[in-house]
Short mmCIF file of C-alpha atoms and ligand atoms in Angstrom, two decimals:
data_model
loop_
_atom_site.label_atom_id
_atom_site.label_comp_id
_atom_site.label_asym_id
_atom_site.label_seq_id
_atom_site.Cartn_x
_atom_site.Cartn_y
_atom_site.Cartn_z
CA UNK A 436 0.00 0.00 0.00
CA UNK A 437 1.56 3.02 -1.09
CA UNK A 438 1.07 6.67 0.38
CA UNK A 439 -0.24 8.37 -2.70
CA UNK A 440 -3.18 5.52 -3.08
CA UNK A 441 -6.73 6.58 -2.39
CA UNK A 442 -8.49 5.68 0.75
CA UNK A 443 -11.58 4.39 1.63
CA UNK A 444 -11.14 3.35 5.07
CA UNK A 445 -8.84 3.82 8.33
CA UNK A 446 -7.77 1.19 10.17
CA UNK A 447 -9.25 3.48 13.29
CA UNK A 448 -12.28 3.25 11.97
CA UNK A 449 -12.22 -0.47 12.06
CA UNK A 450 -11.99 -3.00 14.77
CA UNK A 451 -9.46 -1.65 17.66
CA UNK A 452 -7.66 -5.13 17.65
CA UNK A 453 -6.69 -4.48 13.91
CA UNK A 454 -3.97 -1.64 14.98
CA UNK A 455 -2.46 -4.03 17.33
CA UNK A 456 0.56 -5.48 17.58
CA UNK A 457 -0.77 -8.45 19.01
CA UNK A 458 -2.47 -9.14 15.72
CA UNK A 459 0.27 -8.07 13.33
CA UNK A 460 3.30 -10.05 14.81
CA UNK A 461 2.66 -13.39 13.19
CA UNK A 462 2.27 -11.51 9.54
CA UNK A 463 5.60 -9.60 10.67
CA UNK A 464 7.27 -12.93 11.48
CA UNK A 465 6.21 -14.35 8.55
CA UNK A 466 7.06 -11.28 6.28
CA UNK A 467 10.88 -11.19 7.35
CA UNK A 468 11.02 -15.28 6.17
CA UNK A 469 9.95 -13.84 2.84
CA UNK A 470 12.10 -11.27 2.27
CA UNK A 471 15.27 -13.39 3.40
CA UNK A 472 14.45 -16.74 2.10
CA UNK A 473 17.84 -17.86 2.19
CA UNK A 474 18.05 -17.17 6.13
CA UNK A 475 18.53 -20.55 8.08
CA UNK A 476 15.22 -20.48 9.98
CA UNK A 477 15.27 -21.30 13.60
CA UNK A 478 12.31 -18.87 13.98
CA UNK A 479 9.52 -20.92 12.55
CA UNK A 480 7.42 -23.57 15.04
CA UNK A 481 6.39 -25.49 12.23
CA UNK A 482 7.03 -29.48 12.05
CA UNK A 483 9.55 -30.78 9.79
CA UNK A 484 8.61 -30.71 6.74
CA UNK A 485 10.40 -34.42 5.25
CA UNK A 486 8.15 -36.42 7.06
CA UNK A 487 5.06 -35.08 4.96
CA UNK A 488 3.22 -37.64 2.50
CA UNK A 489 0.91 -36.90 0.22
CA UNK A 490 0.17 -40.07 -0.61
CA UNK A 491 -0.56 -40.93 2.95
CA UNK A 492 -3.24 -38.35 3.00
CA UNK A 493 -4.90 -40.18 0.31
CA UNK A 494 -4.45 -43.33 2.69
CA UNK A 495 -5.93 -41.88 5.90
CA UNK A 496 -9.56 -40.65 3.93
CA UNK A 497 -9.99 -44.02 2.85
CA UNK A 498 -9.18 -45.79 6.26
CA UNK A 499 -11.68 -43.11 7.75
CA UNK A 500 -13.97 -43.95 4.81
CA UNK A 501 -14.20 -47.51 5.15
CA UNK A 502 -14.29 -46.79 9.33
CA UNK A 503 -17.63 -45.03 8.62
CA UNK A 504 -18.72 -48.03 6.42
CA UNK A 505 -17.27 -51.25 8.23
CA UNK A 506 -17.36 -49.93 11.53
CA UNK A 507 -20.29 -47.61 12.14
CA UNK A 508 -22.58 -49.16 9.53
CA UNK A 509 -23.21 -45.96 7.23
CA UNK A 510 -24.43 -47.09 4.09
CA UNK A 511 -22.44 -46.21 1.25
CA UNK A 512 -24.32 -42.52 0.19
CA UNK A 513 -24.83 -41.50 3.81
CA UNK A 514 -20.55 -42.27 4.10
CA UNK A 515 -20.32 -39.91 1.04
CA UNK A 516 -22.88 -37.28 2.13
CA UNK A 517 -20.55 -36.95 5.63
CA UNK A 518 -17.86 -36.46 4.06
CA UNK A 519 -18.82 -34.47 1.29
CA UNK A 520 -22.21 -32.29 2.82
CA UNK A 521 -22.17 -29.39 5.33
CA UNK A 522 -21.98 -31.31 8.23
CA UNK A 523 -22.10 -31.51 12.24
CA UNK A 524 -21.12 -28.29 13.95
CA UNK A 525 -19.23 -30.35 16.69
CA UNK A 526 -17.31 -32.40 13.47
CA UNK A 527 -17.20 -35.80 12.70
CA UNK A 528 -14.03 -37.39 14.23
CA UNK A 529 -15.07 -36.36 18.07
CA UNK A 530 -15.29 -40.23 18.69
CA UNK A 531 -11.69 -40.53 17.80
CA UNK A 532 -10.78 -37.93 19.80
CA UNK A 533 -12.02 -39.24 22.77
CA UNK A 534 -10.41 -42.60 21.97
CA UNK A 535 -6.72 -40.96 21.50
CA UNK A 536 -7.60 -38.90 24.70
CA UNK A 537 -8.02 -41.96 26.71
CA UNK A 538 -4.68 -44.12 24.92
CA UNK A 539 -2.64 -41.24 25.04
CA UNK A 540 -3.89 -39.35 28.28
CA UNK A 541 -5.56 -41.39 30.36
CA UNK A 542 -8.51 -38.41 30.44
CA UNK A 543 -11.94 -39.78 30.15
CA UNK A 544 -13.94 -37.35 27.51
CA UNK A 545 -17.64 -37.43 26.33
CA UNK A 546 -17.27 -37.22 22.76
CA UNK A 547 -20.48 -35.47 23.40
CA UNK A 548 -17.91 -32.69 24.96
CA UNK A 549 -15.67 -32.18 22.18
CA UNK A 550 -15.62 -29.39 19.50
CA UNK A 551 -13.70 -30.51 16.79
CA UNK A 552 -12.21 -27.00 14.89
CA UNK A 553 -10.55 -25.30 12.77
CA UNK A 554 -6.90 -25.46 14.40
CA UNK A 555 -6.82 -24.91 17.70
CA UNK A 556 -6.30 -21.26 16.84
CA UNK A 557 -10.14 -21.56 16.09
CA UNK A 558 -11.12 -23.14 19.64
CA UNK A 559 -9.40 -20.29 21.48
CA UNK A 560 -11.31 -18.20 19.30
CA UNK A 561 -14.39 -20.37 20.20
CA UNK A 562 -14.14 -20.47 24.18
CA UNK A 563 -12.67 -17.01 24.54
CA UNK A 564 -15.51 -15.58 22.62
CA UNK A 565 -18.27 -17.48 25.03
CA UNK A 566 -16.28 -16.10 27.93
CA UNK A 567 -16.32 -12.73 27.42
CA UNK A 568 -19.56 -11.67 28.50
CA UNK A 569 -18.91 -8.07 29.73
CA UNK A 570 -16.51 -5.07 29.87
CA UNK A 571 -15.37 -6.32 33.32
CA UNK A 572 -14.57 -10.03 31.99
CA UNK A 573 -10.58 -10.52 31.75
CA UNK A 574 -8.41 -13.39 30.83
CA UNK A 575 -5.20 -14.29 33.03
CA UNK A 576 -2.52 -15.57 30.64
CA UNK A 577 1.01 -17.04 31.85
CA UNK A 578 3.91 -14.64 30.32
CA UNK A 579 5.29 -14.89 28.06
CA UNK A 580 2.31 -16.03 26.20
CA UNK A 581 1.52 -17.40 22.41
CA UNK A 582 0.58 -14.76 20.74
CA UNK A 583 -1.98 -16.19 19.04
CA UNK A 584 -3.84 -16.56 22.48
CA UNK A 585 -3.23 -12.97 22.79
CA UNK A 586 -4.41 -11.95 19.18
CA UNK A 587 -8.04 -14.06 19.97
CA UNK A 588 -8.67 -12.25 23.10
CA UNK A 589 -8.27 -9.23 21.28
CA UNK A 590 -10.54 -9.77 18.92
CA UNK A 591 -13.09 -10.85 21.30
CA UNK A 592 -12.38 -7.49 23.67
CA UNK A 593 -11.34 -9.23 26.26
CA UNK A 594 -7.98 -7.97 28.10
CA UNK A 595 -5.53 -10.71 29.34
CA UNK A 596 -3.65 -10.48 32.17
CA UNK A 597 -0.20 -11.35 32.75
CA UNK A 598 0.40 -14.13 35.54
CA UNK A 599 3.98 -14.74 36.15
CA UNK A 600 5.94 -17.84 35.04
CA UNK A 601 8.62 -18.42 37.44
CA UNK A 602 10.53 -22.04 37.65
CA UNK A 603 7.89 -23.75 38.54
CA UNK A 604 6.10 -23.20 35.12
CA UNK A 605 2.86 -20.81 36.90
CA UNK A 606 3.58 -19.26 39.96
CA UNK A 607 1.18 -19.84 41.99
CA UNK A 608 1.09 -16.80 44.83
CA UNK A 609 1.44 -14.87 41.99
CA UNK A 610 -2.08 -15.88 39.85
CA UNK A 611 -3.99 -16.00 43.34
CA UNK A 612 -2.49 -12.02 43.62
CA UNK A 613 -3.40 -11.72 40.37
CA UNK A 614 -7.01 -13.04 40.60
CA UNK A 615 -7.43 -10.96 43.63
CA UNK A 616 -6.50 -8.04 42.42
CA UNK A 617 -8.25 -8.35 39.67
CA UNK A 618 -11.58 -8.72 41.65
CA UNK A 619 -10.83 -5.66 43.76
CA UNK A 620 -10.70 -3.12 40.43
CA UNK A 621 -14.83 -5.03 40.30
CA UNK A 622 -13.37 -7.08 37.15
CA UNK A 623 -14.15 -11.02 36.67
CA UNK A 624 -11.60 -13.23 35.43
CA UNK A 625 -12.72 -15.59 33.66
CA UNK A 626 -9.50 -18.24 33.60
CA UNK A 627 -6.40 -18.81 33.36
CA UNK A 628 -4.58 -19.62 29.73
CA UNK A 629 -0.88 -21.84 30.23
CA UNK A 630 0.47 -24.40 28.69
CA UNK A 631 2.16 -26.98 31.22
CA UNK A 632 4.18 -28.75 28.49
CA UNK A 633 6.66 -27.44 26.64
CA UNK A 634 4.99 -24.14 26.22
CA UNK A 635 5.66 -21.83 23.70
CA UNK A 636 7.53 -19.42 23.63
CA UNK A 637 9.59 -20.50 27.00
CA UNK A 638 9.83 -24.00 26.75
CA UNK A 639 8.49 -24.45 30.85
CA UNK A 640 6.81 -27.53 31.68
CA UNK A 641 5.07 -27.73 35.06
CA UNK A 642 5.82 -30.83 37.34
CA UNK A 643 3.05 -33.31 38.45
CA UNK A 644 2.81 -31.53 42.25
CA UNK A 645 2.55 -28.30 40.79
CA UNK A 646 -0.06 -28.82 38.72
CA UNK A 647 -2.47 -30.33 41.21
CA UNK A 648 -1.25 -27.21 43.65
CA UNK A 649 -2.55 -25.25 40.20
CA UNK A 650 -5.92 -26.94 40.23
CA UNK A 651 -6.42 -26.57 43.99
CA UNK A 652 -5.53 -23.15 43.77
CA UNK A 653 -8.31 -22.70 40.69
CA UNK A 654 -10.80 -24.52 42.88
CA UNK A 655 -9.90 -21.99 45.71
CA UNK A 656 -10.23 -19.04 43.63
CA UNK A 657 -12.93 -20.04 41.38
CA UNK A 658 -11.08 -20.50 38.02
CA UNK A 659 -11.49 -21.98 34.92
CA UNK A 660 -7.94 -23.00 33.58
CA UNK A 661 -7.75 -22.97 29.75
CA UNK A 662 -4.97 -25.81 29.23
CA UNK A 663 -3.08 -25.34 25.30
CA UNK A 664 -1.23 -28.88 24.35
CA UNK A 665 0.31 -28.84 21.43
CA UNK A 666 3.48 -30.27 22.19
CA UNK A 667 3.04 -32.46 25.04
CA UNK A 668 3.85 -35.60 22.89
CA UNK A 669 7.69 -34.32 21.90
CA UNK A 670 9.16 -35.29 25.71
CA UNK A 671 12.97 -35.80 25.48
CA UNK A 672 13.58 -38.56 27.62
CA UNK A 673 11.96 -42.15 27.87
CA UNK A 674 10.53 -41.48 30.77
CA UNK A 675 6.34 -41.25 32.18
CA UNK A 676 5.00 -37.94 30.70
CA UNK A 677 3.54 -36.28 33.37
CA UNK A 678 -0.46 -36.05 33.56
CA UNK A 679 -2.14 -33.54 31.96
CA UNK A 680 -4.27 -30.83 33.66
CA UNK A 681 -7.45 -32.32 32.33
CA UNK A 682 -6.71 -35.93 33.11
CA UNK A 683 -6.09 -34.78 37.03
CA UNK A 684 -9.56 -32.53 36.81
CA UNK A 685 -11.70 -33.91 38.48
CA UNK A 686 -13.74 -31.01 39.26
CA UNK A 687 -14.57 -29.68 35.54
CA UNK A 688 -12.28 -27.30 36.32
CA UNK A 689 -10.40 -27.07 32.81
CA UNK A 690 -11.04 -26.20 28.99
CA UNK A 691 -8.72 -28.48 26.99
CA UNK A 692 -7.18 -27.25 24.04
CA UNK A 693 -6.05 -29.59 21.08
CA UNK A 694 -4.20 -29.36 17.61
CA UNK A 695 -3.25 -31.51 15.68
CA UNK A 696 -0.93 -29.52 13.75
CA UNK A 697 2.08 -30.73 14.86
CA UNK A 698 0.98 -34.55 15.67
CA UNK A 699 -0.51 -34.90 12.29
CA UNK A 700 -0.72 -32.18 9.96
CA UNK A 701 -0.85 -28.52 9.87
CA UNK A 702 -2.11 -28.08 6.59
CA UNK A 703 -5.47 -29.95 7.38
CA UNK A 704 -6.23 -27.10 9.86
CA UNK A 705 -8.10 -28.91 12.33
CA UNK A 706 -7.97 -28.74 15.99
CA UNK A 707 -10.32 -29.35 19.04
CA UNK A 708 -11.95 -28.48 22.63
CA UNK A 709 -12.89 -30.87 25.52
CA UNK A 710 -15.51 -28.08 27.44
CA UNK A 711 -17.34 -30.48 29.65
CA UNK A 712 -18.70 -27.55 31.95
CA UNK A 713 -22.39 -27.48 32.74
CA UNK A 714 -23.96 -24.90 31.52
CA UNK A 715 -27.43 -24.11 32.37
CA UNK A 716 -29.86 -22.20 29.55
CA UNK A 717 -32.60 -19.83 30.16
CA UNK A 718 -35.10 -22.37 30.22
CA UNK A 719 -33.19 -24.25 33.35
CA UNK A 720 -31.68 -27.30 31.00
CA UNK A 721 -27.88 -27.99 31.35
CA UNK A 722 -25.87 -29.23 28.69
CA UNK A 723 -22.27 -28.92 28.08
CA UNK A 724 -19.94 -25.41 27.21
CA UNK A 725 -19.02 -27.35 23.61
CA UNK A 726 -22.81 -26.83 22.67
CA UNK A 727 -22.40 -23.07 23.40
CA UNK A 728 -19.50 -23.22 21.83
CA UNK A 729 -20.64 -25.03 18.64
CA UNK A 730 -23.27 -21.98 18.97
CA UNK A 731 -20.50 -19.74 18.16
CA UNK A 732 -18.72 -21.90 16.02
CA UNK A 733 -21.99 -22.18 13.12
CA UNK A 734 -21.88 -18.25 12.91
CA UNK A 735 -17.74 -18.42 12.52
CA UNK A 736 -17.07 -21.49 10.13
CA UNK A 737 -20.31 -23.26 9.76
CA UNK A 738 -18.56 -26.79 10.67
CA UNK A 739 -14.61 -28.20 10.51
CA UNK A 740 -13.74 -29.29 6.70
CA UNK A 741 -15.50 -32.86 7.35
CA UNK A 742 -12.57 -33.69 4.27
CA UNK A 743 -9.79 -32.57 6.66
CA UNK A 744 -11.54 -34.31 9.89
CA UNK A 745 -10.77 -37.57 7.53
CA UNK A 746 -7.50 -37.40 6.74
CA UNK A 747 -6.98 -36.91 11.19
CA UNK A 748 -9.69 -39.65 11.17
CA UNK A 749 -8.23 -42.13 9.15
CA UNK A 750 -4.05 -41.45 10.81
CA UNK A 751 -5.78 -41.85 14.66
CA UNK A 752 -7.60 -45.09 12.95
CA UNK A 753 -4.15 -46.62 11.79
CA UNK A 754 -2.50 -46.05 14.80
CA UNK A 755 -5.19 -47.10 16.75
CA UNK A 756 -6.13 -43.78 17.51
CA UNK A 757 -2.42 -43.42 19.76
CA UNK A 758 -0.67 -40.49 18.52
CA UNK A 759 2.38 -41.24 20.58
CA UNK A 760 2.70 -44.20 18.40
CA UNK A 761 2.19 -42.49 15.20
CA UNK A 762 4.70 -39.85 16.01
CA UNK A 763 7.71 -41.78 17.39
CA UNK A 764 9.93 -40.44 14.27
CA UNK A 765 8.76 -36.97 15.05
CA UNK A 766 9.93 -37.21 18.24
CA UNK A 767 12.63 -38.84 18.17
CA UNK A 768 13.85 -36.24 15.68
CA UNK A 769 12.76 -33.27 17.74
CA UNK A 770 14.62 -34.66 20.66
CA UNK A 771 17.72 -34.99 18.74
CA UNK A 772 17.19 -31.17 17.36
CA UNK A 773 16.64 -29.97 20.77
CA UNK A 774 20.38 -32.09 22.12
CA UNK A 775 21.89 -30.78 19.17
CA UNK A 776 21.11 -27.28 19.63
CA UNK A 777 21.61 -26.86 23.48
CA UNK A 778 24.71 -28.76 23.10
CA UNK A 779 25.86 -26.05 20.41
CA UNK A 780 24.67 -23.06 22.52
CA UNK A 781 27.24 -24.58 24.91
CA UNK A 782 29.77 -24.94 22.57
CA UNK A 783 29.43 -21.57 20.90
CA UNK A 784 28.59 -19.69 24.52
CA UNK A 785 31.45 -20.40 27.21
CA UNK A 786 31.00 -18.45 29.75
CA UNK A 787 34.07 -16.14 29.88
CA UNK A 788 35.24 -13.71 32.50
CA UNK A 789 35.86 -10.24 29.89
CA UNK A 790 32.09 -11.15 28.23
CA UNK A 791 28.88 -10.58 29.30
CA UNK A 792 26.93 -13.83 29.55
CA UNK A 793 24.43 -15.20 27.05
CA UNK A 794 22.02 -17.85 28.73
CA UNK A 795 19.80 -20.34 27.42
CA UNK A 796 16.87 -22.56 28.58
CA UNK A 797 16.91 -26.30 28.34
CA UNK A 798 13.53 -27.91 28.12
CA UNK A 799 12.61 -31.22 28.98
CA UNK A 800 11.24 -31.42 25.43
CA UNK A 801 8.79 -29.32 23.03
CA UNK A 802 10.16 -27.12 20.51
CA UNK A 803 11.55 -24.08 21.92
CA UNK A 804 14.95 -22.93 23.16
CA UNK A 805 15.08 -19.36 24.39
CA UNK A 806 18.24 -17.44 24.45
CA UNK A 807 19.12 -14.13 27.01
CA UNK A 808 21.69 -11.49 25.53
CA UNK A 809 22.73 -8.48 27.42
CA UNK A 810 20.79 -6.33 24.98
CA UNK A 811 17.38 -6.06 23.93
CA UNK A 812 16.34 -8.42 21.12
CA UNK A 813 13.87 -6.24 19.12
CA UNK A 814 12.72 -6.83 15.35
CA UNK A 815 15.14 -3.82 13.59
CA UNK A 816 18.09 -6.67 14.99
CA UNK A 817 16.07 -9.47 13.38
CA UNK A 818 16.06 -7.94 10.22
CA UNK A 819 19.63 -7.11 10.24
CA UNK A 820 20.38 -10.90 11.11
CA UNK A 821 18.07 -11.82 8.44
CA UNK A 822 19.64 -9.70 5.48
CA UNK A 823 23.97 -9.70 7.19
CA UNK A 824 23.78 -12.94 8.95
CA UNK A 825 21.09 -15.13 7.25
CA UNK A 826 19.82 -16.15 10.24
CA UNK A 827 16.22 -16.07 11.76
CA UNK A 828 14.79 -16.24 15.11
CA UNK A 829 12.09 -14.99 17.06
CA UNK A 830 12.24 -11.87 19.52
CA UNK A 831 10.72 -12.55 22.89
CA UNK A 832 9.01 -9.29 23.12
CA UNK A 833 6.75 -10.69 20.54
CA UNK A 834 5.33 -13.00 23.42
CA UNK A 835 4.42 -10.02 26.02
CA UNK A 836 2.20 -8.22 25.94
CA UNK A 837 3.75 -4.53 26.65
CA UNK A 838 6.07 -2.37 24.71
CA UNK A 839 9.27 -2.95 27.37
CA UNK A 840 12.25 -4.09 25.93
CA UNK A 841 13.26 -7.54 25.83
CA UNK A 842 16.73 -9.33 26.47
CA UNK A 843 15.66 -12.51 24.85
CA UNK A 844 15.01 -14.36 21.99
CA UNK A 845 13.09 -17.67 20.62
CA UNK A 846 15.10 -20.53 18.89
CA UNK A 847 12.77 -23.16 17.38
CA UNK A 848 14.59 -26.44 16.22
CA UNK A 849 11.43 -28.16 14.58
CA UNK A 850 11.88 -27.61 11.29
CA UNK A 851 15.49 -27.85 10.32
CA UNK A 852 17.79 -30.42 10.23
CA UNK A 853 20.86 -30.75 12.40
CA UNK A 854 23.15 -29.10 9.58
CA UNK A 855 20.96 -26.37 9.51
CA UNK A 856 21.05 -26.02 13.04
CA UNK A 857 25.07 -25.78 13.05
CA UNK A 858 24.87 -22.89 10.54
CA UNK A 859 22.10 -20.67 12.02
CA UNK A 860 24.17 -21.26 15.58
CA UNK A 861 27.60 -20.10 14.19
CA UNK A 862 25.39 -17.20 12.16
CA UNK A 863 23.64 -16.01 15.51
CA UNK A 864 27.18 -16.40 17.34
CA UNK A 865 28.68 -13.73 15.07
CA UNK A 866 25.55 -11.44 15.56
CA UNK A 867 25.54 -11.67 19.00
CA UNK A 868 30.12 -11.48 19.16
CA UNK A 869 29.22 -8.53 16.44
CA UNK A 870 26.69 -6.20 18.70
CA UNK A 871 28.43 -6.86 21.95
CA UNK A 872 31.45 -4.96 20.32
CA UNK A 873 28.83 -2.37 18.56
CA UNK A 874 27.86 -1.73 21.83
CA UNK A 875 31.10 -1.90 24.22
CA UNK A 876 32.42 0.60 21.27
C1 PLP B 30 0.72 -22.83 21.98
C2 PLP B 30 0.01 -22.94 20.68
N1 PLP B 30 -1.32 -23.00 20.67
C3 PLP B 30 -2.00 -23.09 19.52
C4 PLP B 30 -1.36 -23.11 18.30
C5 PLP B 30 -2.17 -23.12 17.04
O1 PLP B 30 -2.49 -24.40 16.66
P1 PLP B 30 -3.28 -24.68 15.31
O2 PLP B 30 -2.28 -24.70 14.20
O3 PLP B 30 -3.90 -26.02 15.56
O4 PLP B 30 -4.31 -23.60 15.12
C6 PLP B 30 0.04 -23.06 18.27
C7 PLP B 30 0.74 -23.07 16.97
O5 PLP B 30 1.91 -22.89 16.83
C8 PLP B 30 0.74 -22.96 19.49
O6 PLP B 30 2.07 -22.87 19.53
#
């Protein structure tokens, strides 16, 4: 868009969330991989790209296909019409769900309970949207937070809080402060948004004893807890994953959030919600939050592609509906990524007396690495890595939601290879060797 073009329109005279930065990071992001395409990436949190099949996706609609047939007894046109029609606000492949819900989590679902969406980026829409109610309703959000979290609540008017991270993942004094505080200025939050494994951007996982402190201290303070797991299969050791949030509810005290863009396949766009909370209508009958939420959802995108439900359908179906067991590559190449690059921050980092430190997280699994400098990381620097270094990462600011400036920066190893990661790590060593002597001189 060019000065000299005519206007129509203002962007102030449009929605308030479309001025935001909130809402324009992820088109910034993606805007500086364009313009340096020959950058090593370690900015993007996309899965790696070698293990996609196309041929496979032919596979998985016809397993699903003949499920609907052989298993549930559709007759051939009815099979077609489901997969083919408009179709069932709440999707098609909620059964499945459940089933990989109770293989792979041990959390006993309803299918009757699930919202099956577009992405997960949808169901935060979704549930966000049915919780704001009034001006007074805000969201509490660990920081730093996905900004797509932060971009939904916008949308929907509804400010989010920040609730402080700390080692343990959430700190706890902290979101009852938080909550409190809240109530005092006569606002309502609503819940609590965190991710307990592997979150993104930081990488924090919360233990098993903190997370059932977490859930007593929600029952305490009378909080929903909106729990985001997209990475909580990519653990880097052999060891028990620890419980999810929703499989130690007991008290229908949490909003589950799934994708299956990283476990499956982003391009099919389809994510989900578990919202099991009673709600009770106008006319006293109780039914679950997903059938408010489906409410919403035939006004946003009329139902989830039933086409793309398939091809989830039909990869659940031929791993019998485990995605741990259908993603043991992944993992297994994640887990090496993640060795490969904290073992190189190591290597390229020493920590020596005449320099200022550079730190770095080391998560138990997940994605995400993030790196402290002794400068702020902001996105003029990320451009200049892009175009003099060929290097990209992610500035942490991105993930808060204030305009202070942030020492920090975001290092995702999903979708290169090892190689890859070598290069970007010497490229980012000579940016980082490169300001600290812009800046000491
Ligand atoms: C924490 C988190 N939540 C949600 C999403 C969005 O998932 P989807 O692609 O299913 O919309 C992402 C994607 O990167 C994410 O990192």
């Amino acid at each position: 868009m060019s000065a000299a073009e005519p206007v129509d329109l203002t962007v102030a005279d449009l929605h308030p969330a479309l001025g935001d930065p909130a809402l324009t990071s992820m088109n910034f992001l993606n805007e500086v991989s364009e313009r340096y395409p020959a950058a090593v990436s370690l900015a993007a949190g996309r899965p790696y790209e070698e293990f996609f099949d196309l041929a496979a996706v032919h596979r998985h609609l016809d397993t699903f296909h003949r499920h609907l047939v052989d298993d549930l007894g559709h007759r051939p046109e009815q099979a077609r019409r489901l997969l083919l029609q408009y179709g069932r606000t709440k999707g098609i492949v909620h059964h499945l769900i459940a089933r990989n819900l109770a293989v792979d989590e041990g959390i006993t679902v309803d299918p009757e309970d699930v919202v099956v969406t577009v992405g997960c980026q949808e169901a935060m829409f979704l549930v966000l949207r049915a919780l704001r109610a009034g001006p007074a309703d805000v969201l509490l959000a660990v920081a730093p937070t996905y900004v797509g979290l932060t971009g939904a609540a916008r949308l929907v008017d509804l400010p989010v809080w920040p609730v402080a991270g700390g080692s343990a993942g959430v700190d706890l004094v902290d979101l009852a402060a938080q909550v409190r505080r809240a109530r005092a200025a006569g606002l309502r939050p609503r819940a609590c948004y965190l991710m307990p494994d592997f979150a993104n951007p930081s990488g924090a996982s919360i233990d098993t004893a903190h997370r059932q402190r977490l859930l007593d201290v929600a029952a305490q303070e009378d909080l929903l807890l909106l729990e985001d797991n997209p990475y909580g299969l990519f653990h880097g050791d052999d060891g028990p994953r620890p419980p999810t949030l929703k499989a130690l509810d007991s008290g229908r005290r949490v909003v589950y959030l799934g994708s299956f863009a990283k476990t499956v396949l982003p391009g099919a766009r389809v994510g989900y919600v578990v919202a099991d909370q009673r709600v009770a209508g106008p006319d006293g009958r109780v039914g679950p939050l997903a059938d408010q939420l489906a409410m919403i959802k035939s006004m946003v995108t009329v139902n989830t592609s039933p086409i793309a439900q398939a091809v989830i359908g039909g990869r659940l179906l031929e791993h019998g509906c485990s995605l741990v067991a259908a993603n043991t590559r992944e993992r297994s190449a994640y887990t090496r990524n993640l060795r490969h690059l904290v073992a190189g921050l190591t290597r390229r980092f020493p920590d020596q007396p005449d320099r200022p430190a550079v730190r770095w997280t080391v998560p138990a699994g997940g994605f995400f690495v993030v790196v402290t400098v002794p400068f702020p990381v902001d996105d003029a620097l990320l451009d200049r890595s892009g175009r003099d270094y060929g290097v990209l990462w992610t500035p942490m600011a991105h993930f808060y939601d204030d305009t202070a400036p942030v020492r920090a920066l975001r290092l995702s190893v999903s979708a290169v290879t090892p190689e890859q990661i070598d290069v970007g790590l010497d490229r980012l060593a000579a940016l980082i060797t490169d300001e600290l002597a812009r800046r000491a001189g």
